[in-house]
Amino acid sequence: EEKLQAAEKAIAAASRGAEPDDRTRDLLGQIAVARATLALTRYEPEAMSTQARRALELLSPGNLVFRFSATWTMGMACHFRGERAAAGRAFAEALSIAQSCGYVNGTVLATTCVGQIRELENQLSPAADAYRHALQLTGEYVPPSAGEVHLGLARILYEWNDVDAAEHHGQQSLHLARQYDGVVDRRILSELFLARVRLARGDVGGAAAMLAETAQSVRENNFV
């Protein structure tokens, strides 16, 4: 936030009181995207929505990568508030933007979120199709969001009683989460899922050990 405020002051000083031109407005829009992203890391949906709307008002029409980020963040804010229909519309729009400019990482992210909304609506087959498509898009590059894709697919396979495949994708999710220090919450969710799998297999001791490890992560990261 301190750096964003410094950037705004520098822009204001350069403008010398004049009305911002298109380039300046686009820079201010990028700052709003950064603020929306900060709010996302803190799970603050109202701030996410406010900053994302501001970004979409300011960003140049051709700045598609940042417009994707603002639209996707708007979808996440709706998702956090439980507004599934609105979230689904925002994710679909974000997906369209990402596809139009060949933004592969954005396409993977939006496809994953579309899958999550369909999963929450109990549309398991379309959700699984979305997750599988997201995995196909990653290719050799494995973004941080790939862990969520594996976990979503694991949940669906578990519901379909394909425990072996569910465990495989759960393990992939946990492996990816451990590679990124900033995704502790995903690691916890992966561990909780794998504990369920161990219980389903009758491995009570293994499930208890994993839950103990998860509880330690929760305490260390002050999660509620």
mmCIF file with all atom_site columns, C-alpha atoms in Angstrom:
data_model
loop_
_atom_site.group_PDB
_atom_site.id
_atom_site.type_symbol
_atom_site.label_atom_id
_atom_site.label_alt_id
_atom_site.label_comp_id
_atom_site.label_asym_id
_atom_site.label_entity_id
_atom_site.label_seq_id
_atom_site.pdbx_PDB_ins_code
_atom_site.Cartn_x
_atom_site.Cartn_y
_atom_site.Cartn_z
_atom_site.occupancy
_atom_site.B_iso_or_equiv
_atom_site.pdbx_formal_charge
_atom_site.auth_seq_id
_atom_site.auth_comp_id
_atom_site.auth_asym_id
_atom_site.auth_atom_id
_atom_site.pdbx_PDB_model_num
ATOM 1   C CA . GLU A 1 1   ? 0.000   0.000   0.000   1.00 0.00 ? 1   GLU A CA 1
ATOM 2   C CA . GLU A 1 2   ? 2.856   2.387   0.803   1.00 0.00 ? 2   GLU A CA 1
ATOM 3   C CA . LYS A 1 3   ? 4.336   1.833   -2.656  1.00 0.00 ? 3   LYS A CA 1
ATOM 4   C CA . LEU A 1 4   ? 0.962   2.346   -4.312  1.00 0.00 ? 4   LEU A CA 1
ATOM 5   C CA . GLN A 1 5   ? 0.490   5.635   -2.459  1.00 0.00 ? 5   GLN A CA 1
ATOM 6   C CA . ALA A 1 6   ? 3.966   6.735   -3.552  1.00 0.00 ? 6   ALA A CA 1
ATOM 7   C CA . ALA A 1 7   ? 3.094   5.906   -7.146  1.00 0.00 ? 7   ALA A CA 1
ATOM 8   C CA . GLU A 1 8   ? -0.105  7.958   -6.924  1.00 0.00 ? 8   GLU A CA 1
ATOM 9   C CA . LYS A 1 9   ? 1.816   10.937  -5.515  1.00 0.00 ? 9   LYS A CA 1
ATOM 10  C CA . ALA A 1 10  ? 4.354   10.697  -8.327  1.00 0.00 ? 10  ALA A CA 1
ATOM 11  C CA . ILE A 1 11  ? 1.568   10.629  -10.910 1.00 0.00 ? 11  ILE A CA 1
ATOM 12  C CA . ALA A 1 12  ? -0.136  13.627  -9.293  1.00 0.00 ? 12  ALA A CA 1
ATOM 13  C CA . ALA A 1 13  ? 3.142   15.557  -9.223  1.00 0.00 ? 13  ALA A CA 1
ATOM 14  C CA . ALA A 1 14  ? 3.783   14.809  -12.897 1.00 0.00 ? 14  ALA A CA 1
ATOM 15  C CA . SER A 1 15  ? 0.242   15.878  -13.830 1.00 0.00 ? 15  SER A CA 1
ATOM 16  C CA . ARG A 1 16  ? 0.608   19.253  -12.063 1.00 0.00 ? 16  ARG A CA 1
ATOM 17  C CA . GLY A 1 17  ? -3.123  19.534  -11.528 1.00 0.00 ? 17  GLY A CA 1
ATOM 18  C CA . ALA A 1 18  ? -4.095  18.822  -15.129 1.00 0.00 ? 18  ALA A CA 1
ATOM 19  C CA . GLU A 1 19  ? -6.848  16.360  -16.007 1.00 0.00 ? 19  GLU A CA 1
ATOM 20  C CA . PRO A 1 20  ? -5.328  12.868  -16.374 1.00 0.00 ? 20  PRO A CA 1
ATOM 21  C CA . ASP A 1 21  ? -4.817  11.700  -19.941 1.00 0.00 ? 21  ASP A CA 1
ATOM 22  C CA . ASP A 1 22  ? -5.567  8.162   -21.127 1.00 0.00 ? 22  ASP A CA 1
ATOM 23  C CA . ARG A 1 23  ? -2.114  6.866   -20.159 1.00 0.00 ? 23  ARG A CA 1
ATOM 24  C CA . THR A 1 24  ? -2.371  8.335   -16.670 1.00 0.00 ? 24  THR A CA 1
ATOM 25  C CA . ARG A 1 25  ? -5.859  6.938   -16.208 1.00 0.00 ? 25  ARG A CA 1
ATOM 26  C CA . ASP A 1 26  ? -4.574  3.519   -17.230 1.00 0.00 ? 26  ASP A CA 1
ATOM 27  C CA . LEU A 1 27  ? -1.760  3.742   -14.670 1.00 0.00 ? 27  LEU A CA 1
ATOM 28  C CA . LEU A 1 28  ? -4.276  4.662   -11.974 1.00 0.00 ? 28  LEU A CA 1
ATOM 29  C CA . GLY A 1 29  ? -6.354  1.677   -13.090 1.00 0.00 ? 29  GLY A CA 1
ATOM 30  C CA . GLN A 1 30  ? -3.353  -0.602  -12.667 1.00 0.00 ? 30  GLN A CA 1
ATOM 31  C CA . ILE A 1 31  ? -2.875  0.737   -9.151  1.00 0.00 ? 31  ILE A CA 1
ATOM 32  C CA . ALA A 1 32  ? -6.522  -0.061  -8.414  1.00 0.00 ? 32  ALA A CA 1
ATOM 33  C CA . VAL A 1 33  ? -5.962  -3.623  -9.669  1.00 0.00 ? 33  VAL A CA 1
ATOM 34  C CA . ALA A 1 34  ? -3.012  -3.926  -7.296  1.00 0.00 ? 34  ALA A CA 1
ATOM 35  C CA . ARG A 1 35  ? -5.191  -2.747  -4.411  1.00 0.00 ? 35  ARG A CA 1
ATOM 36  C CA . ALA A 1 36  ? -7.911  -5.223  -5.362  1.00 0.00 ? 36  ALA A CA 1
ATOM 37  C CA . THR A 1 37  ? -5.308  -7.983  -5.350  1.00 0.00 ? 37  THR A CA 1
ATOM 38  C CA . LEU A 1 38  ? -4.066  -6.945  -1.909  1.00 0.00 ? 38  LEU A CA 1
ATOM 39  C CA . ALA A 1 39  ? -7.644  -7.069  -0.655  1.00 0.00 ? 39  ALA A CA 1
ATOM 40  C CA . LEU A 1 40  ? -7.964  -10.557 -2.153  1.00 0.00 ? 40  LEU A CA 1
ATOM 41  C CA . THR A 1 41  ? -5.011  -11.817 -0.113  1.00 0.00 ? 41  THR A CA 1
ATOM 42  C CA . ARG A 1 42  ? -6.826  -10.534 2.996   1.00 0.00 ? 42  ARG A CA 1
ATOM 43  C CA . TYR A 1 43  ? -10.221 -11.981 2.007   1.00 0.00 ? 43  TYR A CA 1
ATOM 44  C CA . GLU A 1 44  ? -11.863 -8.510  1.958   1.00 0.00 ? 44  GLU A CA 1
ATOM 45  C CA . PRO A 1 45  ? -14.620 -8.769  -0.673  1.00 0.00 ? 45  PRO A CA 1
ATOM 46  C CA . GLU A 1 46  ? -15.977 -5.226  -0.291  1.00 0.00 ? 46  GLU A CA 1
ATOM 47  C CA . ALA A 1 47  ? -12.568 -3.659  -0.890  1.00 0.00 ? 47  ALA A CA 1
ATOM 48  C CA . MET A 1 48  ? -11.989 -6.089  -3.752  1.00 0.00 ? 48  MET A CA 1
ATOM 49  C CA . SER A 1 49  ? -15.224 -4.996  -5.452  1.00 0.00 ? 49  SER A CA 1
ATOM 50  C CA . THR A 1 50  ? -14.588 -1.287  -4.909  1.00 0.00 ? 50  THR A CA 1
ATOM 51  C CA . GLN A 1 51  ? -11.074 -1.365  -6.326  1.00 0.00 ? 51  GLN A CA 1
ATOM 52  C CA . ALA A 1 52  ? -11.966 -3.701  -9.195  1.00 0.00 ? 52  ALA A CA 1
ATOM 53  C CA . ARG A 1 53  ? -14.794 -1.390  -10.293 1.00 0.00 ? 53  ARG A CA 1
ATOM 54  C CA . ARG A 1 54  ? -12.479 1.604   -10.133 1.00 0.00 ? 54  ARG A CA 1
ATOM 55  C CA . ALA A 1 55  ? -9.919  -0.280  -12.199 1.00 0.00 ? 55  ALA A CA 1
ATOM 56  C CA . LEU A 1 56  ? -12.444 -1.139  -14.910 1.00 0.00 ? 56  LEU A CA 1
ATOM 57  C CA . GLU A 1 57  ? -13.493 2.528   -15.093 1.00 0.00 ? 57  GLU A CA 1
ATOM 58  C CA . LEU A 1 58  ? -9.898  3.723   -15.524 1.00 0.00 ? 58  LEU A CA 1
ATOM 59  C CA . LEU A 1 59  ? -8.089  1.023   -17.518 1.00 0.00 ? 59  LEU A CA 1
ATOM 60  C CA . SER A 1 60  ? -7.616  1.446   -21.245 1.00 0.00 ? 60  SER A CA 1
ATOM 61  C CA . PRO A 1 61  ? -9.919  -0.797  -23.307 1.00 0.00 ? 61  PRO A CA 1
ATOM 62  C CA . GLY A 1 62  ? -6.867  -2.456  -24.829 1.00 0.00 ? 62  GLY A CA 1
ATOM 63  C CA . ASN A 1 63  ? -5.182  -3.298  -21.519 1.00 0.00 ? 63  ASN A CA 1
ATOM 64  C CA . LEU A 1 64  ? -6.742  -6.741  -21.517 1.00 0.00 ? 64  LEU A CA 1
ATOM 65  C CA . VAL A 1 65  ? -4.464  -8.471  -19.005 1.00 0.00 ? 65  VAL A CA 1
ATOM 66  C CA . PHE A 1 66  ? -5.244  -5.919  -16.301 1.00 0.00 ? 66  PHE A CA 1
ATOM 67  C CA . ARG A 1 67  ? -8.918  -5.852  -17.288 1.00 0.00 ? 67  ARG A CA 1
ATOM 68  C CA . PHE A 1 68  ? -8.902  -9.623  -16.868 1.00 0.00 ? 68  PHE A CA 1
ATOM 69  C CA . SER A 1 69  ? -7.427  -9.260  -13.375 1.00 0.00 ? 69  SER A CA 1
ATOM 70  C CA . ALA A 1 70  ? -10.031 -6.687  -12.361 1.00 0.00 ? 70  ALA A CA 1
ATOM 71  C CA . THR A 1 71  ? -12.923 -8.764  -13.723 1.00 0.00 ? 71  THR A CA 1
ATOM 72  C CA . TRP A 1 72  ? -11.634 -11.986 -12.169 1.00 0.00 ? 72  TRP A CA 1
ATOM 73  C CA . THR A 1 73  ? -11.163 -10.258 -8.807  1.00 0.00 ? 73  THR A CA 1
ATOM 74  C CA . MET A 1 74  ? -14.735 -8.977  -9.038  1.00 0.00 ? 74  MET A CA 1
ATOM 75  C CA . GLY A 1 75  ? -15.814 -12.598 -9.514  1.00 0.00 ? 75  GLY A CA 1
ATOM 76  C CA . MET A 1 76  ? -13.809 -13.680 -6.487  1.00 0.00 ? 76  MET A CA 1
ATOM 77  C CA . ALA A 1 77  ? -15.466 -10.984 -4.368  1.00 0.00 ? 77  ALA A CA 1
ATOM 78  C CA . CYS A 1 78  ? -18.882 -12.325 -5.379  1.00 0.00 ? 78  CYS A CA 1
ATOM 79  C CA . HIS A 1 79  ? -17.653 -15.860 -4.703  1.00 0.00 ? 79  HIS A CA 1
ATOM 80  C CA . PHE A 1 80  ? -16.544 -14.912 -1.174  1.00 0.00 ? 80  PHE A CA 1
ATOM 81  C CA . ARG A 1 81  ? -19.988 -13.409 -0.532  1.00 0.00 ? 81  ARG A CA 1
ATOM 82  C CA . GLY A 1 82  ? -21.746 -16.534 -1.767  1.00 0.00 ? 82  GLY A CA 1
ATOM 83  C CA . GLU A 1 83  ? -23.194 -14.773 -4.825  1.00 0.00 ? 83  GLU A CA 1
ATOM 84  C CA . ARG A 1 84  ? -22.700 -17.696 -7.173  1.00 0.00 ? 84  ARG A CA 1
ATOM 85  C CA . ALA A 1 85  ? -24.661 -16.410 -10.161 1.00 0.00 ? 85  ALA A CA 1
ATOM 86  C CA . ALA A 1 86  ? -22.815 -13.077 -10.175 1.00 0.00 ? 86  ALA A CA 1
ATOM 87  C CA . ALA A 1 87  ? -19.499 -14.855 -9.641  1.00 0.00 ? 87  ALA A CA 1
ATOM 88  C CA . GLY A 1 88  ? -20.225 -17.194 -12.543 1.00 0.00 ? 88  GLY A CA 1
ATOM 89  C CA . ARG A 1 89  ? -20.967 -14.254 -14.856 1.00 0.00 ? 89  ARG A CA 1
ATOM 90  C CA . ALA A 1 90  ? -17.778 -12.454 -13.847 1.00 0.00 ? 90  ALA A CA 1
ATOM 91  C CA . PHE A 1 91  ? -15.648 -15.573 -14.302 1.00 0.00 ? 91  PHE A CA 1
ATOM 92  C CA . ALA A 1 92  ? -17.187 -16.216 -17.731 1.00 0.00 ? 92  ALA A CA 1
ATOM 93  C CA . GLU A 1 93  ? -16.393 -12.635 -18.755 1.00 0.00 ? 93  GLU A CA 1
ATOM 94  C CA . ALA A 1 94  ? -12.860 -12.944 -17.392 1.00 0.00 ? 94  ALA A CA 1
ATOM 95  C CA . LEU A 1 95  ? -12.413 -16.177 -19.337 1.00 0.00 ? 95  LEU A CA 1
ATOM 96  C CA . SER A 1 96  ? -13.551 -14.461 -22.535 1.00 0.00 ? 96  SER A CA 1
ATOM 97  C CA . ILE A 1 97  ? -11.052 -11.623 -21.982 1.00 0.00 ? 97  ILE A CA 1
ATOM 98  C CA . ALA A 1 98  ? -8.182  -14.036 -21.308 1.00 0.00 ? 98  ALA A CA 1
ATOM 99  C CA . GLN A 1 99  ? -8.961  -16.102 -24.377 1.00 0.00 ? 99  GLN A CA 1
ATOM 100 C CA . SER A 1 100 ? -9.241  -13.029 -26.596 1.00 0.00 ? 100 SER A CA 1
ATOM 101 C CA . CYS A 1 101 ? -5.671  -11.940 -25.812 1.00 0.00 ? 101 CYS A CA 1
ATOM 102 C CA . GLY A 1 102 ? -4.065  -15.376 -25.489 1.00 0.00 ? 102 GLY A CA 1
ATOM 103 C CA . TYR A 1 103 ? -3.447  -14.993 -21.761 1.00 0.00 ? 103 TYR A CA 1
ATOM 104 C CA . VAL A 1 104 ? -2.938  -18.660 -20.889 1.00 0.00 ? 104 VAL A CA 1
ATOM 105 C CA . ASN A 1 105 ? -2.481  -18.268 -17.133 1.00 0.00 ? 105 ASN A CA 1
ATOM 106 C CA . GLY A 1 106 ? -5.635  -16.166 -16.977 1.00 0.00 ? 106 GLY A CA 1
ATOM 107 C CA . THR A 1 107 ? -7.500  -18.733 -19.042 1.00 0.00 ? 107 THR A CA 1
ATOM 108 C CA . VAL A 1 108 ? -6.450  -21.481 -16.629 1.00 0.00 ? 108 VAL A CA 1
ATOM 109 C CA . LEU A 1 109 ? -7.446  -19.395 -13.618 1.00 0.00 ? 109 LEU A CA 1
ATOM 110 C CA . ALA A 1 110 ? -10.857 -18.420 -14.985 1.00 0.00 ? 110 ALA A CA 1
ATOM 111 C CA . THR A 1 111 ? -11.580 -21.962 -16.204 1.00 0.00 ? 111 THR A CA 1
ATOM 112 C CA . THR A 1 112 ? -10.767 -23.258 -12.731 1.00 0.00 ? 112 THR A CA 1
ATOM 113 C CA . CYS A 1 113 ? -13.167 -20.769 -11.154 1.00 0.00 ? 113 CYS A CA 1
ATOM 114 C CA . VAL A 1 114 ? -15.909 -21.692 -13.614 1.00 0.00 ? 114 VAL A CA 1
ATOM 115 C CA . GLY A 1 115 ? -15.368 -25.310 -12.540 1.00 0.00 ? 115 GLY A CA 1
ATOM 116 C CA . GLN A 1 116 ? -15.607 -24.344 -8.864  1.00 0.00 ? 116 GLN A CA 1
ATOM 117 C CA . ILE A 1 117 ? -18.934 -22.570 -9.374  1.00 0.00 ? 117 ILE A CA 1
ATOM 118 C CA . ARG A 1 118 ? -20.328 -25.562 -11.249 1.00 0.00 ? 118 ARG A CA 1
ATOM 119 C CA . GLU A 1 119 ? -19.089 -27.875 -8.506  1.00 0.00 ? 119 GLU A CA 1
ATOM 120 C CA . LEU A 1 120 ? -20.818 -25.764 -5.850  1.00 0.00 ? 120 LEU A CA 1
ATOM 121 C CA . GLU A 1 121 ? -24.011 -25.997 -7.889  1.00 0.00 ? 121 GLU A CA 1
ATOM 122 C CA . ASN A 1 122 ? -23.592 -29.793 -7.931  1.00 0.00 ? 122 ASN A CA 1
ATOM 123 C CA . GLN A 1 123 ? -23.018 -29.848 -11.692 1.00 0.00 ? 123 GLN A CA 1
ATOM 124 C CA . LEU A 1 124 ? -20.242 -32.360 -11.242 1.00 0.00 ? 124 LEU A CA 1
ATOM 125 C CA . SER A 1 125 ? -19.724 -33.519 -14.825 1.00 0.00 ? 125 SER A CA 1
ATOM 126 C CA . PRO A 1 126 ? -19.396 -29.968 -16.256 1.00 0.00 ? 126 PRO A CA 1
ATOM 127 C CA . ALA A 1 127 ? -17.174 -29.077 -13.307 1.00 0.00 ? 127 ALA A CA 1
ATOM 128 C CA . ALA A 1 128 ? -14.904 -32.065 -13.932 1.00 0.00 ? 128 ALA A CA 1
ATOM 129 C CA . ASP A 1 129 ? -14.726 -31.139 -17.631 1.00 0.00 ? 129 ASP A CA 1
ATOM 130 C CA . ALA A 1 130 ? -13.671 -27.595 -16.699 1.00 0.00 ? 130 ALA A CA 1
ATOM 131 C CA . TYR A 1 131 ? -10.980 -28.861 -14.318 1.00 0.00 ? 131 TYR A CA 1
ATOM 132 C CA . ARG A 1 132 ? -9.618  -31.319 -16.886 1.00 0.00 ? 132 ARG A CA 1
ATOM 133 C CA . HIS A 1 133 ? -9.555  -28.597 -19.531 1.00 0.00 ? 133 HIS A CA 1
ATOM 134 C CA . ALA A 1 134 ? -7.636  -26.333 -17.146 1.00 0.00 ? 134 ALA A CA 1
ATOM 135 C CA . LEU A 1 135 ? -5.045  -29.074 -16.609 1.00 0.00 ? 135 LEU A CA 1
ATOM 136 C CA . GLN A 1 136 ? -4.678  -29.534 -20.368 1.00 0.00 ? 136 GLN A CA 1
ATOM 137 C CA . LEU A 1 137 ? -4.052  -25.821 -20.780 1.00 0.00 ? 137 LEU A CA 1
ATOM 138 C CA . THR A 1 138 ? -1.193  -25.738 -18.282 1.00 0.00 ? 138 THR A CA 1
ATOM 139 C CA . GLY A 1 139 ? 1.098   -27.882 -20.425 1.00 0.00 ? 139 GLY A CA 1
ATOM 140 C CA . GLU A 1 140 ? 4.663   -27.887 -19.098 1.00 0.00 ? 140 GLU A CA 1
ATOM 141 C CA . TYR A 1 141 ? 4.085   -24.692 -17.131 1.00 0.00 ? 141 TYR A CA 1
ATOM 142 C CA . VAL A 1 142 ? 2.428   -25.406 -13.787 1.00 0.00 ? 142 VAL A CA 1
ATOM 143 C CA . PRO A 1 143 ? 0.945   -22.230 -12.249 1.00 0.00 ? 143 PRO A CA 1
ATOM 144 C CA . PRO A 1 144 ? 0.114   -21.990 -8.526  1.00 0.00 ? 144 PRO A CA 1
ATOM 145 C CA . SER A 1 145 ? -3.591  -22.345 -9.363  1.00 0.00 ? 145 SER A CA 1
ATOM 146 C CA . ALA A 1 146 ? -2.980  -25.872 -10.720 1.00 0.00 ? 146 ALA A CA 1
ATOM 147 C CA . GLY A 1 147 ? -3.167  -27.169 -7.161  1.00 0.00 ? 147 GLY A CA 1
ATOM 148 C CA . GLU A 1 148 ? -6.751  -25.950 -6.899  1.00 0.00 ? 148 GLU A CA 1
ATOM 149 C CA . VAL A 1 149 ? -7.566  -27.701 -10.173 1.00 0.00 ? 149 VAL A CA 1
ATOM 150 C CA . HIS A 1 150 ? -6.245  -31.018 -8.875  1.00 0.00 ? 150 HIS A CA 1
ATOM 151 C CA . LEU A 1 151 ? -8.087  -30.597 -5.582  1.00 0.00 ? 151 LEU A CA 1
ATOM 152 C CA . GLY A 1 152 ? -11.370 -29.791 -7.307  1.00 0.00 ? 152 GLY A CA 1
ATOM 153 C CA . LEU A 1 153 ? -11.048 -32.829 -9.532  1.00 0.00 ? 153 LEU A CA 1
ATOM 154 C CA . ALA A 1 154 ? -10.113 -34.937 -6.498  1.00 0.00 ? 154 ALA A CA 1
ATOM 155 C CA . ARG A 1 155 ? -13.294 -33.890 -4.669  1.00 0.00 ? 155 ARG A CA 1
ATOM 156 C CA . ILE A 1 156 ? -15.463 -34.862 -7.642  1.00 0.00 ? 156 ILE A CA 1
ATOM 157 C CA . LEU A 1 157 ? -13.734 -38.210 -8.132  1.00 0.00 ? 157 LEU A CA 1
ATOM 158 C CA . TYR A 1 158 ? -14.232 -38.916 -4.428  1.00 0.00 ? 158 TYR A CA 1
ATOM 159 C CA . GLU A 1 159 ? -17.947 -38.229 -4.832  1.00 0.00 ? 159 GLU A CA 1
ATOM 160 C CA . TRP A 1 160 ? -17.928 -40.687 -7.736  1.00 0.00 ? 160 TRP A CA 1
ATOM 161 C CA . ASN A 1 161 ? -16.266 -43.316 -5.478  1.00 0.00 ? 161 ASN A CA 1
ATOM 162 C CA . ASP A 1 162 ? -13.073 -43.372 -7.540  1.00 0.00 ? 162 ASP A CA 1
ATOM 163 C CA . VAL A 1 163 ? -10.916 -43.235 -4.428  1.00 0.00 ? 163 VAL A CA 1
ATOM 164 C CA . ASP A 1 164 ? -7.628  -44.135 -6.129  1.00 0.00 ? 164 ASP A CA 1
ATOM 165 C CA . ALA A 1 165 ? -7.917  -41.340 -8.699  1.00 0.00 ? 165 ALA A CA 1
ATOM 166 C CA . ALA A 1 166 ? -9.158  -38.944 -6.012  1.00 0.00 ? 166 ALA A CA 1
ATOM 167 C CA . GLU A 1 167 ? -6.115  -39.689 -3.868  1.00 0.00 ? 167 GLU A CA 1
ATOM 168 C CA . HIS A 1 168 ? -3.790  -39.204 -6.849  1.00 0.00 ? 168 HIS A CA 1
ATOM 169 C CA . HIS A 1 169 ? -5.137  -35.737 -7.583  1.00 0.00 ? 169 HIS A CA 1
ATOM 170 C CA . GLY A 1 170 ? -5.214  -34.904 -3.887  1.00 0.00 ? 170 GLY A CA 1
ATOM 171 C CA . GLN A 1 171 ? -1.529  -35.780 -3.626  1.00 0.00 ? 171 GLN A CA 1
ATOM 172 C CA . GLN A 1 172 ? -0.790  -33.657 -6.700  1.00 0.00 ? 172 GLN A CA 1
ATOM 173 C CA . SER A 1 173 ? -2.609  -30.763 -5.082  1.00 0.00 ? 173 SER A CA 1
ATOM 174 C CA . LEU A 1 174 ? -0.630  -31.127 -1.859  1.00 0.00 ? 174 LEU A CA 1
ATOM 175 C CA . HIS A 1 175 ? 2.654   -31.437 -3.769  1.00 0.00 ? 175 HIS A CA 1
ATOM 176 C CA . LEU A 1 176 ? 1.996   -28.198 -5.666  1.00 0.00 ? 176 LEU A CA 1
ATOM 177 C CA . ALA A 1 177 ? 0.804   -26.351 -2.563  1.00 0.00 ? 177 ALA A CA 1
ATOM 178 C CA . ARG A 1 178 ? 4.042   -27.230 -0.772  1.00 0.00 ? 178 ARG A CA 1
ATOM 179 C CA . GLN A 1 179 ? 6.049   -25.715 -3.625  1.00 0.00 ? 179 GLN A CA 1
ATOM 180 C CA . TYR A 1 180 ? 4.580   -22.251 -3.048  1.00 0.00 ? 180 TYR A CA 1
ATOM 181 C CA . ASP A 1 181 ? 5.105   -20.653 0.354   1.00 0.00 ? 181 ASP A CA 1
ATOM 182 C CA . GLY A 1 182 ? 2.186   -18.253 -0.087  1.00 0.00 ? 182 GLY A CA 1
ATOM 183 C CA . VAL A 1 183 ? -0.516  -20.892 -0.495  1.00 0.00 ? 183 VAL A CA 1
ATOM 184 C CA . VAL A 1 184 ? -0.709  -22.312 3.023   1.00 0.00 ? 184 VAL A CA 1
ATOM 185 C CA . ASP A 1 185 ? -4.510  -22.326 2.900   1.00 0.00 ? 185 ASP A CA 1
ATOM 186 C CA . ARG A 1 186 ? -4.446  -24.591 -0.176  1.00 0.00 ? 186 ARG A CA 1
ATOM 187 C CA . ARG A 1 187 ? -2.019  -26.923 1.550   1.00 0.00 ? 187 ARG A CA 1
ATOM 188 C CA . ILE A 1 188 ? -4.363  -27.181 4.533   1.00 0.00 ? 188 ILE A CA 1
ATOM 189 C CA . LEU A 1 189 ? -7.338  -27.936 2.292   1.00 0.00 ? 189 LEU A CA 1
ATOM 190 C CA . SER A 1 190 ? -5.337  -30.619 0.476   1.00 0.00 ? 190 SER A CA 1
ATOM 191 C CA . GLU A 1 191 ? -4.315  -32.217 3.774   1.00 0.00 ? 191 GLU A CA 1
ATOM 192 C CA . LEU A 1 192 ? -7.895  -32.217 5.035   1.00 0.00 ? 192 LEU A CA 1
ATOM 193 C CA . PHE A 1 193 ? -9.056  -33.901 1.844   1.00 0.00 ? 193 PHE A CA 1
ATOM 194 C CA . LEU A 1 194 ? -6.348  -36.572 2.014   1.00 0.00 ? 194 LEU A CA 1
ATOM 195 C CA . ALA A 1 195 ? -7.293  -37.236 5.645   1.00 0.00 ? 195 ALA A CA 1
ATOM 196 C CA . ARG A 1 196 ? -10.838 -37.991 4.409   1.00 0.00 ? 196 ARG A CA 1
ATOM 197 C CA . VAL A 1 197 ? -9.401  -40.382 1.841   1.00 0.00 ? 197 VAL A CA 1
ATOM 198 C CA . ARG A 1 198 ? -7.405  -42.200 4.520   1.00 0.00 ? 198 ARG A CA 1
ATOM 199 C CA . LEU A 1 199 ? -10.525 -42.521 6.660   1.00 0.00 ? 199 LEU A CA 1
ATOM 200 C CA . ALA A 1 200 ? -12.393 -43.940 3.660   1.00 0.00 ? 200 ALA A CA 1
ATOM 201 C CA . ARG A 1 201 ? -9.653  -46.554 3.365   1.00 0.00 ? 201 ARG A CA 1
ATOM 202 C CA . GLY A 1 202 ? -9.925  -47.392 7.065   1.00 0.00 ? 202 GLY A CA 1
ATOM 203 C CA . ASP A 1 203 ? -6.532  -45.859 7.875   1.00 0.00 ? 203 ASP A CA 1
ATOM 204 C CA . VAL A 1 204 ? -7.593  -44.078 11.055  1.00 0.00 ? 204 VAL A CA 1
ATOM 205 C CA . GLY A 1 205 ? -4.039  -43.648 12.320  1.00 0.00 ? 205 GLY A CA 1
ATOM 206 C CA . GLY A 1 206 ? -2.866  -42.112 9.046   1.00 0.00 ? 206 GLY A CA 1
ATOM 207 C CA . ALA A 1 207 ? -5.840  -39.746 8.995   1.00 0.00 ? 207 ALA A CA 1
ATOM 208 C CA . ALA A 1 208 ? -5.186  -38.689 12.588  1.00 0.00 ? 208 ALA A CA 1
ATOM 209 C CA . ALA A 1 209 ? -1.498  -38.027 11.840  1.00 0.00 ? 209 ALA A CA 1
ATOM 210 C CA . MET A 1 210 ? -2.370  -35.854 8.847   1.00 0.00 ? 210 MET A CA 1
ATOM 211 C CA . LEU A 1 211 ? -4.992  -33.929 10.827  1.00 0.00 ? 211 LEU A CA 1
ATOM 212 C CA . ALA A 1 212 ? -2.437  -33.290 13.569  1.00 0.00 ? 212 ALA A CA 1
ATOM 213 C CA . GLU A 1 213 ? -0.057  -31.878 10.958  1.00 0.00 ? 213 GLU A CA 1
ATOM 214 C CA . THR A 1 214 ? -2.853  -29.723 9.560   1.00 0.00 ? 214 THR A CA 1
ATOM 215 C CA . ALA A 1 215 ? -3.774  -28.427 13.010  1.00 0.00 ? 215 ALA A CA 1
ATOM 216 C CA . GLN A 1 216 ? -0.152  -27.382 13.523  1.00 0.00 ? 216 GLN A CA 1
ATOM 217 C CA . SER A 1 217 ? -0.233  -25.432 10.227  1.00 0.00 ? 217 SER A CA 1
ATOM 218 C CA . VAL A 1 218 ? -3.440  -23.715 11.309  1.00 0.00 ? 218 VAL A CA 1
ATOM 219 C CA . ARG A 1 219 ? -1.868  -22.641 14.606  1.00 0.00 ? 219 ARG A CA 1
ATOM 220 C CA . GLU A 1 220 ? 1.361   -21.456 12.978  1.00 0.00 ? 220 GLU A CA 1
ATOM 221 C CA . ASN A 1 221 ? -0.487  -19.317 10.454  1.00 0.00 ? 221 ASN A CA 1
ATOM 222 C CA . ASN A 1 222 ? -3.148  -17.981 12.845  1.00 0.00 ? 222 ASN A CA 1
ATOM 223 C CA . PHE A 1 223 ? -6.005  -19.315 10.712  1.00 0.00 ? 223 PHE A CA 1
ATOM 224 C CA . VAL A 1 224 ? -9.441  -19.371 12.307  1.00 0.00 ? 224 VAL A CA 1
#
